[in-house]
Coordinates of C-alpha atoms and ligand atoms in Angstrom, one line a residue:
X1 CA 178.3 26.8 6.0
X2 CA 175.4 29.2 6.7
X3 CA 174.2 31.2 3.6
X4 CA 174.5 34.9 3.9
X5 CA 171.9 37.5 2.9
X6 CA 173.3 38.2 -0.6
X7 CA 171.4 41.4 -0.9
X8 CA 174.1 43.1 1.3
X9 CA 176.6 42.4 -1.5
X10 CA 174.6 44.6 -3.8
X11 CA 175.5 47.7 -1.7
X12 CA 177.8 49.8 -3.8
X13 CA 179.9 51.5 -1.1
X14 CA 180.4 51.3 2.6
X15 CA 178.0 53.4 4.7
X16 CA 178.8 57.1 3.9
X17 CA 179.9 58.4 7.3
X18 CA 182.4 55.6 8.2
X19 CA 183.9 56.1 4.7
X20 CA 184.4 59.8 5.4
X21 CA 185.8 58.9 8.9
X22 CA 188.3 56.6 7.2
X23 CA 189.5 59.3 4.8
X24 CA 189.8 61.9 7.6
X25 CA 191.6 59.3 9.8
X26 CA 194.2 58.8 7.0
X27 CA 194.6 62.5 6.6
X28 CA 195.1 63.2 10.3
X29 CA 197.5 60.3 10.6
X30 CA 199.6 61.8 7.8
X31 CA 199.2 65.4 9.1
X32 CA 199.1 65.1 12.9
X33 CA 199.5 68.9 13.4
X34 CA 196.6 69.9 11.2
X35 CA 193.7 71.5 13.1
X36 CA 190.9 69.6 11.4
X37 CA 187.4 71.0 11.8
X38 CA 184.6 68.5 11.3
X39 CA 181.4 69.7 9.7
X40 CA 180.6 66.4 8.1
X41 CA 178.3 64.1 9.9
X42 CA 175.4 65.9 11.7
X43 CA 176.6 65.1 15.1
X44 CA 175.9 67.6 17.9
X45 CA 178.7 69.1 19.9
X46 CA 177.0 71.0 22.7
X47 CA 176.3 69.4 26.1
X48 CA 172.8 68.2 27.2
X49 CA 170.6 70.9 28.7
X50 CA 171.0 71.1 32.5
X51 CA 167.3 70.3 33.2
X52 CA 167.7 67.2 31.0
X53 CA 170.9 66.1 32.7
X54 CA 169.2 66.5 36.1
X55 CA 166.3 64.3 35.1
X56 CA 168.8 61.8 33.7
X57 CA 170.8 61.8 37.0
X58 CA 167.6 61.5 39.1
X59 CA 166.4 58.6 37.0
X60 CA 169.7 56.8 37.6
X61 CA 169.2 57.4 41.3
X62 CA 165.8 55.8 41.0
X63 CA 167.6 52.7 39.7
X64 CA 169.6 52.6 42.9
X65 CA 166.5 52.5 45.1
X66 CA 164.2 49.5 45.7
X67 CA 161.1 51.7 45.9
X68 CA 161.7 53.6 42.7
X69 CA 163.6 50.9 40.7
X70 CA 162.4 50.5 37.1
X71 CA 162.7 47.2 35.2
X72 CA 161.2 46.5 31.9
X73 CA 159.0 49.4 30.8
X74 CA 156.3 49.2 28.1
X75 CA 157.8 48.3 24.7
X76 CA 155.9 51.2 23.2
X77 CA 157.5 53.7 25.7
X78 CA 156.1 55.1 28.9
X79 CA 152.7 56.7 28.6
X80 CA 153.8 59.8 30.6
X81 CA 156.4 60.6 27.8
X82 CA 154.0 60.1 24.9
X83 CA 151.4 62.2 26.7
X84 CA 153.9 65.0 27.1
X85 CA 155.0 64.9 23.5
X86 CA 151.5 64.9 22.3
X87 CA 150.6 67.8 24.6
X88 CA 153.7 70.0 24.1
X89 CA 154.8 69.2 20.6
X90 CA 151.7 68.1 18.5
X91 CA 148.7 69.9 20.1
X92 CA 150.2 73.4 19.4
X93 CA 150.2 72.4 15.7
X94 CA 146.6 71.5 15.9
X95 CA 147.4 67.8 15.7
X96 CA 145.4 65.4 18.0
X97 CA 147.1 62.0 18.7
X98 CA 146.4 59.2 21.1
X99 CA 149.3 57.7 23.1
X100 CA 148.5 54.3 21.5
X101 CA 149.6 55.9 18.2
X102 CA 153.0 56.8 19.5
X103 CA 156.0 54.4 19.9
X104 CA 159.0 55.7 21.7
X105 CA 162.2 54.2 20.4
X106 CA 166.0 54.3 20.7
X107 CA 166.4 56.5 17.7
X108 CA 165.1 57.4 14.2
X109 CA 167.8 55.7 12.2
X110 CA 166.7 52.3 13.5
X111 CA 163.0 53.2 13.1
X112 CA 163.4 54.2 9.5
X113 CA 165.1 50.8 8.9
X114 CA 162.8 48.7 11.1
X115 CA 159.6 50.0 9.6
X116 CA 160.3 47.9 6.5
X117 CA 159.4 44.8 8.6
X118 CA 155.7 45.5 8.3
X119 CA 155.6 45.9 4.6
X120 CA 155.5 43.3 1.8
X121 CA 158.5 42.9 -0.4
X122 CA 156.6 43.7 -3.6
X123 CA 155.7 47.2 -2.6
X124 CA 157.2 49.8 -5.0
X125 CA 159.3 52.3 -3.1
X126 CA 160.0 55.9 -4.0
X127 CA 163.1 57.5 -2.5
X128 CA 164.7 60.9 -2.9
X129 CA 168.0 61.5 -4.7
X130 CA 170.0 62.8 -2.9
X131 CA 168.8 61.2 0.3
X132 CA 169.6 60.1 3.8
X133 CA 171.4 56.8 2.9
X134 CA 169.5 54.7 5.4
X135 CA 166.3 54.7 3.3
X136 CA 168.0 53.4 0.2
X137 CA 170.5 51.0 1.8
X138 CA 167.9 49.3 4.0
X139 CA 165.7 48.6 1.0
X140 CA 168.6 47.0 -0.7
X141 CA 169.4 45.0 2.5
X142 CA 165.9 43.5 2.7
X143 CA 166.1 42.4 -0.9
X144 CA 163.6 44.7 -2.4
X145 CA 166.0 45.9 -5.2
X146 CA 168.0 44.6 -8.1
X147 CA 171.6 45.6 -8.7
X148 CA 172.8 49.2 -8.8
X149 CA 173.4 50.8 -12.2
X150 CA 176.5 52.8 -13.1
X151 CA 175.0 55.9 -11.5
X152 CA 174.3 54.1 -8.2
X153 CA 170.6 53.8 -8.6
X154 CA 169.2 50.4 -7.6
X155 CA 166.8 48.6 -10.0
X156 CA 163.3 48.5 -8.7
X157 CA 163.4 51.8 -6.7
X158 CA 161.7 54.9 -8.1
X159 CA 164.1 57.8 -7.5
X160 CA 162.7 61.3 -7.0
X161 CA 165.4 63.9 -7.9
X162 CA 165.8 66.9 -5.5
X163 CA 167.3 69.5 -7.7
X164 CA 167.7 73.3 -8.0
X165 CA 165.2 73.1 -10.9
X166 CA 162.4 71.8 -8.6
X167 CA 163.5 73.9 -5.7
X168 CA 164.4 70.6 -3.9
X169 CA 160.8 69.5 -3.6
X170 CA 160.5 66.5 -6.0
X171 CA 157.7 66.0 -8.6
X172 CA 155.1 63.4 -7.9
X173 CA 156.1 60.0 -9.4
X174 CA 154.7 59.2 -12.9
X175 CA 154.0 55.6 -11.9
X176 CA 152.1 54.2 -9.0
X177 CA 154.2 53.7 -5.9
X178 CA 153.3 52.2 -2.6
X179 CA 155.8 53.6 -0.1
X180 CA 157.2 57.1 -0.3
X181 CA 160.0 58.4 1.8
X182 CA 159.9 62.2 2.5
X183 CA 162.2 64.1 4.8
X184 CA 161.5 67.7 5.6
X185 CA 163.4 69.8 6.7
X186 CA 165.4 67.8 4.2
X187 CA 168.6 65.9 4.9
X188 CA 170.9 66.5 3.1
X189 CA 169.7 69.6 1.2
X190 CA 168.5 71.6 4.2
X191 CA 165.4 72.7 2.3
X192 CA 161.7 72.6 3.4
X193 CA 158.3 72.0 1.9
X194 CA 155.3 74.2 2.4
X195 CA 151.9 72.9 3.4
X196 CA 150.6 73.2 -0.1
X197 CA 153.6 71.2 -1.4
X198 CA 153.0 68.4 1.2
X199 CA 149.3 68.4 0.5
X200 CA 150.1 67.3 -3.1
X201 CA 151.9 64.3 -1.6
X202 CA 149.1 63.5 0.8
X203 CA 146.6 63.7 -2.0
X204 CA 148.7 61.4 -4.2
X205 CA 149.2 58.9 -1.4
X206 CA 145.4 58.8 -0.7
X207 CA 144.6 58.5 -4.4
X208 CA 147.1 55.7 -4.9
X209 CA 146.7 53.8 -1.5
X210 CA 150.3 54.6 -0.8
X211 CA 152.0 55.3 2.6
X212 CA 154.3 58.2 3.2
X213 CA 157.2 57.6 5.5
X214 CA 157.7 61.1 6.8
X215 CA 161.0 61.8 8.5
X216 CA 160.7 64.9 10.7
X217 CA 164.0 64.5 12.5
X218 CA 164.9 68.2 11.9
X219 CA 161.5 69.9 12.6
X220 CA 162.7 71.7 15.7
X221 CA 165.1 73.7 13.4
X222 CA 162.3 75.4 11.4
X223 CA 162.3 79.1 11.9
X224 CA 160.0 80.3 9.1
X225 CA 156.4 80.7 10.2
X226 CA 153.9 78.5 8.4
X227 CA 156.3 75.7 7.4
X228 CA 154.8 72.5 8.6
X229 CA 156.6 70.7 11.5
X230 CA 154.5 67.5 11.1
X231 CA 152.9 65.7 8.2
X232 CA 149.7 65.5 10.3
X233 CA 149.3 69.3 9.9
X234 CA 148.1 68.3 6.4
X235 CA 144.5 67.3 6.1
X236 CA 144.1 63.6 5.3
X237 CA 147.7 62.6 6.4
X238 CA 146.5 60.3 9.2
X239 CA 145.1 58.1 6.5
X240 CA 148.4 57.8 4.7
X241 CA 151.5 58.7 6.7
X242 CA 153.8 57.4 9.4
X243 CA 156.0 60.0 11.0
X244 CA 159.4 59.6 12.5
X245 CA 160.9 62.1 15.1
X246 CA 164.1 62.2 16.9
X247 CA 165.6 63.7 20.1
X248 CA 169.1 63.4 18.5
X249 CA 169.4 66.8 16.9
X250 CA 166.6 68.5 18.8
X251 CA 168.0 67.9 22.3
X252 CA 171.5 66.6 21.7
X253 CA 170.7 62.9 22.1
X254 CA 172.9 61.5 19.3
X255 CA 174.7 59.5 21.9
X256 CA 171.9 59.1 24.3
X257 CA 169.4 57.6 21.7
X258 CA 165.7 58.4 21.7
X259 CA 163.2 58.8 18.9
X260 CA 159.6 58.1 18.2
X261 CA 157.3 56.8 15.5
X262 CA 153.7 57.8 15.0
X263 CA 151.4 55.2 13.4
X264 CA 147.8 56.6 13.4
X265 CA 145.1 54.1 14.2
X266 CA 143.3 54.9 11.0
X267 CA 146.3 54.0 8.8
X268 CA 145.6 50.8 6.9
X269 CA 147.4 48.5 4.5
X270 CA 146.1 45.5 2.6
X271 CA 146.8 41.8 3.1
X272 CA 147.6 39.4 0.3
X273 CA 143.9 38.6 0.1
X274 CA 143.0 42.3 -0.3
X275 CA 141.6 42.7 3.2
X276 CA 142.5 46.0 5.0
X277 CA 144.7 45.7 8.1
X278 CA 145.8 48.2 10.7
X279 CA 149.4 49.2 10.4
X280 CA 149.3 50.5 14.0
X281 CA 148.5 46.9 15.1
X282 CA 151.3 45.5 13.0
X283 CA 153.8 48.0 14.3
X284 CA 152.7 47.3 17.8
X285 CA 153.1 43.6 17.3
X286 CA 156.5 44.1 15.8
X287 CA 157.6 46.4 18.6
X288 CA 156.4 44.1 21.4
X289 CA 158.3 41.2 19.9
X290 CA 161.5 42.8 18.8
X291 CA 162.0 45.7 21.3
X292 CA 162.0 46.2 25.0
X293 CA 161.7 49.9 25.1
X294 CA 164.1 52.8 25.3
X295 CA 165.8 52.8 28.7
X296 CA 164.0 54.4 31.7
X297 CA 166.6 57.1 32.4
X298 CA 166.7 58.1 28.7
X299 CA 162.9 58.4 28.6
X300 CA 163.0 60.5 31.8
X301 CA 165.7 62.7 30.2
X302 CA 163.5 63.0 27.1
X303 CA 160.5 64.1 29.2
X304 CA 162.6 66.9 30.8
X305 CA 163.0 68.4 27.3
X306 CA 159.3 69.4 27.6
X307 CA 159.5 71.1 31.0
X308 CA 159.5 75.0 30.7
X309 CA 163.1 75.1 31.9
X310 CA 164.2 72.2 29.8
X311 CA 162.6 73.6 26.6
X312 CA 164.1 77.1 27.1
X313 CA 167.6 75.5 27.5
X314 CA 167.1 73.1 24.5
X315 CA 165.8 76.0 22.4
X316 CA 168.9 78.1 23.3
X317 CA 171.1 75.3 21.9
X318 CA 169.0 75.0 18.7
X319 CA 169.4 78.8 18.3
X320 CA 173.1 78.5 18.8
X321 CA 173.3 75.9 16.0
X322 CA 171.1 78.0 13.7
X323 CA 173.3 80.9 14.3
X324 CA 176.2 78.7 13.1
X325 CA 174.0 77.9 10.0
X326 CA 173.7 81.6 9.4
X327 CA 177.5 82.1 9.7
X328 CA 178.1 79.3 7.2
X329 CA 175.4 80.5 4.8
X330 CA 176.4 84.1 4.8
X331 CA 180.1 83.3 4.6
X332 CA 179.6 81.0 1.6
X333 CA 177.4 83.6 -0.1
X334 CA 180.0 86.4 0.5
X335 CA 182.6 84.1 -1.1
X336 CA 180.3 83.8 -4.2
X337 CA 179.4 80.1 -3.5
X338 CA 175.8 79.3 -4.1
X339 CA 174.1 77.5 -1.3
X340 CA 170.7 76.4 0.0
X341 CA 169.2 75.4 3.3
X342 CA 170.5 76.7 6.6
X343 CA 167.4 78.8 7.4
X344 CA 165.0 76.1 8.6
X345 CA 167.6 73.4 9.0
X346 CA 171.1 72.8 10.4
X347 CA 172.4 71.7 7.0
X348 CA 173.8 73.9 4.2
X349 CA 173.9 72.5 0.7
X350 CA 176.4 74.2 -1.4
X351 CA 177.3 74.1 -5.1
X352 CA 180.9 73.1 -5.3
X353 CA 183.1 75.9 -6.6
X354 CA 185.1 75.6 -9.9
X355 CA 182.8 72.9 -11.0
X356 CA 184.6 70.3 -8.8
X357 CA 183.1 66.9 -8.3
X358 CA 181.7 66.4 -4.8
X359 CA 184.6 64.1 -3.7
X360 CA 187.2 66.3 -5.3
X361 CA 185.9 69.2 -3.3
X362 CA 185.9 67.0 -0.2
X363 CA 189.6 66.2 -0.8
X364 CA 190.5 69.8 -1.6
X365 CA 188.6 71.1 1.4
X366 CA 190.3 68.6 3.7
X367 CA 193.8 68.9 2.3
X368 CA 193.9 72.7 1.9
X369 CA 191.5 74.1 4.5
X370 CA 191.5 71.1 6.9
X371 CA 187.7 71.2 7.0
X372 CA 185.5 68.1 6.7
X373 CA 182.1 68.1 5.1
X374 CA 180.0 65.5 3.3
X375 CA 180.1 65.0 -0.5
X376 CA 176.7 65.5 -2.1
X377 CA 177.2 62.5 -4.3
X378 CA 177.5 60.3 -1.2
X379 CA 173.7 60.9 -0.8
X380 CA 172.9 59.9 -4.4
X381 CA 173.9 60.7 -7.9
X382 CA 171.7 63.8 -8.1
X383 CA 173.9 65.2 -5.3
X384 CA 176.9 65.3 -7.6
X385 CA 178.4 68.8 -7.7
X386 CA 177.0 69.6 -4.3
X387 CA 178.4 69.4 -0.8
X388 CA 176.8 69.4 2.7
X389 CA 178.1 71.4 5.7
X390 CA 176.7 70.8 9.1
X391 CA 176.0 73.6 11.6
X392 CA 176.4 71.4 14.6
X393 CA 179.9 72.4 15.3
X394 CA 181.3 74.6 18.0
X395 CA 180.8 78.3 17.0
X396 CA 184.5 79.1 17.1
X397 CA 185.3 76.2 14.8
X398 CA 182.5 77.0 12.5
X399 CA 183.7 80.6 12.2
X400 CA 187.3 79.5 11.6
X401 CA 186.1 77.0 8.9
X402 CA 184.2 79.7 7.1
X403 CA 187.2 82.0 7.3
X404 CA 189.4 79.3 5.7
X405 CA 186.9 78.6 2.9
X406 CA 186.6 82.3 2.2
X407 CA 190.4 82.7 2.1
X408 CA 190.6 79.8 -0.4
X409 CA 187.6 80.5 -2.6
X410 CA 186.5 84.1 -1.9
X411 CA 186.8 86.3 -4.8
Ligands
MLT501 C1 173.7 63.0 9.1 O1 174.7 63.5 9.2 O2 173.1 62.9 8.0 C2 173.0 62.4 10.3 O3 173.8 62.7 11.4 C3 173.0 60.9 10.2 C4 172.0 60.4 11.1 O4 171.2 61.1 11.7 O5 172.1 59.1 11.3

């Protein structure tokens, strides 16, 4: 019989969102008439922008034509898409990139997981707590950790608490680490880091020969001027950071699937012999072998996001979600519930009322208000006592959910 990868057995719980789905499924089965409002997983609800849809349709029509048919594309993505992203999304930030430094993919979740392929197992990894579960779980899966302790922390990982006390920007690790996951605007807390705060991380990474894995999936939701959209806005970051971006939340591509990874050419790692080696070359090699590129119509649809018309439409949807975030934030505050985020991010991180545990609040909110959110402890033990609400719902539903919460918990 084939041996399995035993590391999977170390994983404490099922992946968070299917677990929530299971509980909600049980509730709706038992309560078929309940009008359940889902503000749990950060899944978008509004349709694709018309300009994006048109590009998508046109690209499908290309596939019906012998002249315009597209077969395998470049594994790294089409140059015309990378050029557009660099021009429209990075240049305005003062960040110069080459197309050879950008890898278009089928989404950030896979990229955040796949990046581990190019790093040795004995790297020490630093991960936030609470955190997007993919960073943690994929390190367990590849075998980089020991067992989990009672709190749910895996042996061998350096955890960086995101707390009210540190304003949800973690302290630098005391020990030397090699790989550091940072996500800003942060999932799940919805909070952001300033340039000065990110500069400390870049300085630490350079001083310790560490690599920052910077997840910028929510950068399009930043509204406060001066908050960095990219790690490369920080001097020195090209020597020490890989950046992940996504069209999922920015342009409603959660089902369409498209993301990107930036691996600067000057970014180096070391071989077992202590020689320096280009991470860009390694990621390119990995991509060419294990990936055949995001599909042609998807990349054409992604390119349309950057047309003037496309961006105006996409931006209007982002504004719609951010208005939902405002409704949730203000509603919670008026009910006397402390909360964070929701200004530069579509997530609101609230302190559970009455000192309830995160899962107790989840159950109460579901049973009594018929509203679904995400328990903070599902993102890590430091998330205990917190709860995440997503602003990606339909406005009417979001307003109704806030009304129900206020009726239940408002003073
Ligand atoms: C979330 O709700 O945290 C995200 O939707 C998950 C993801 O992007 O994979």
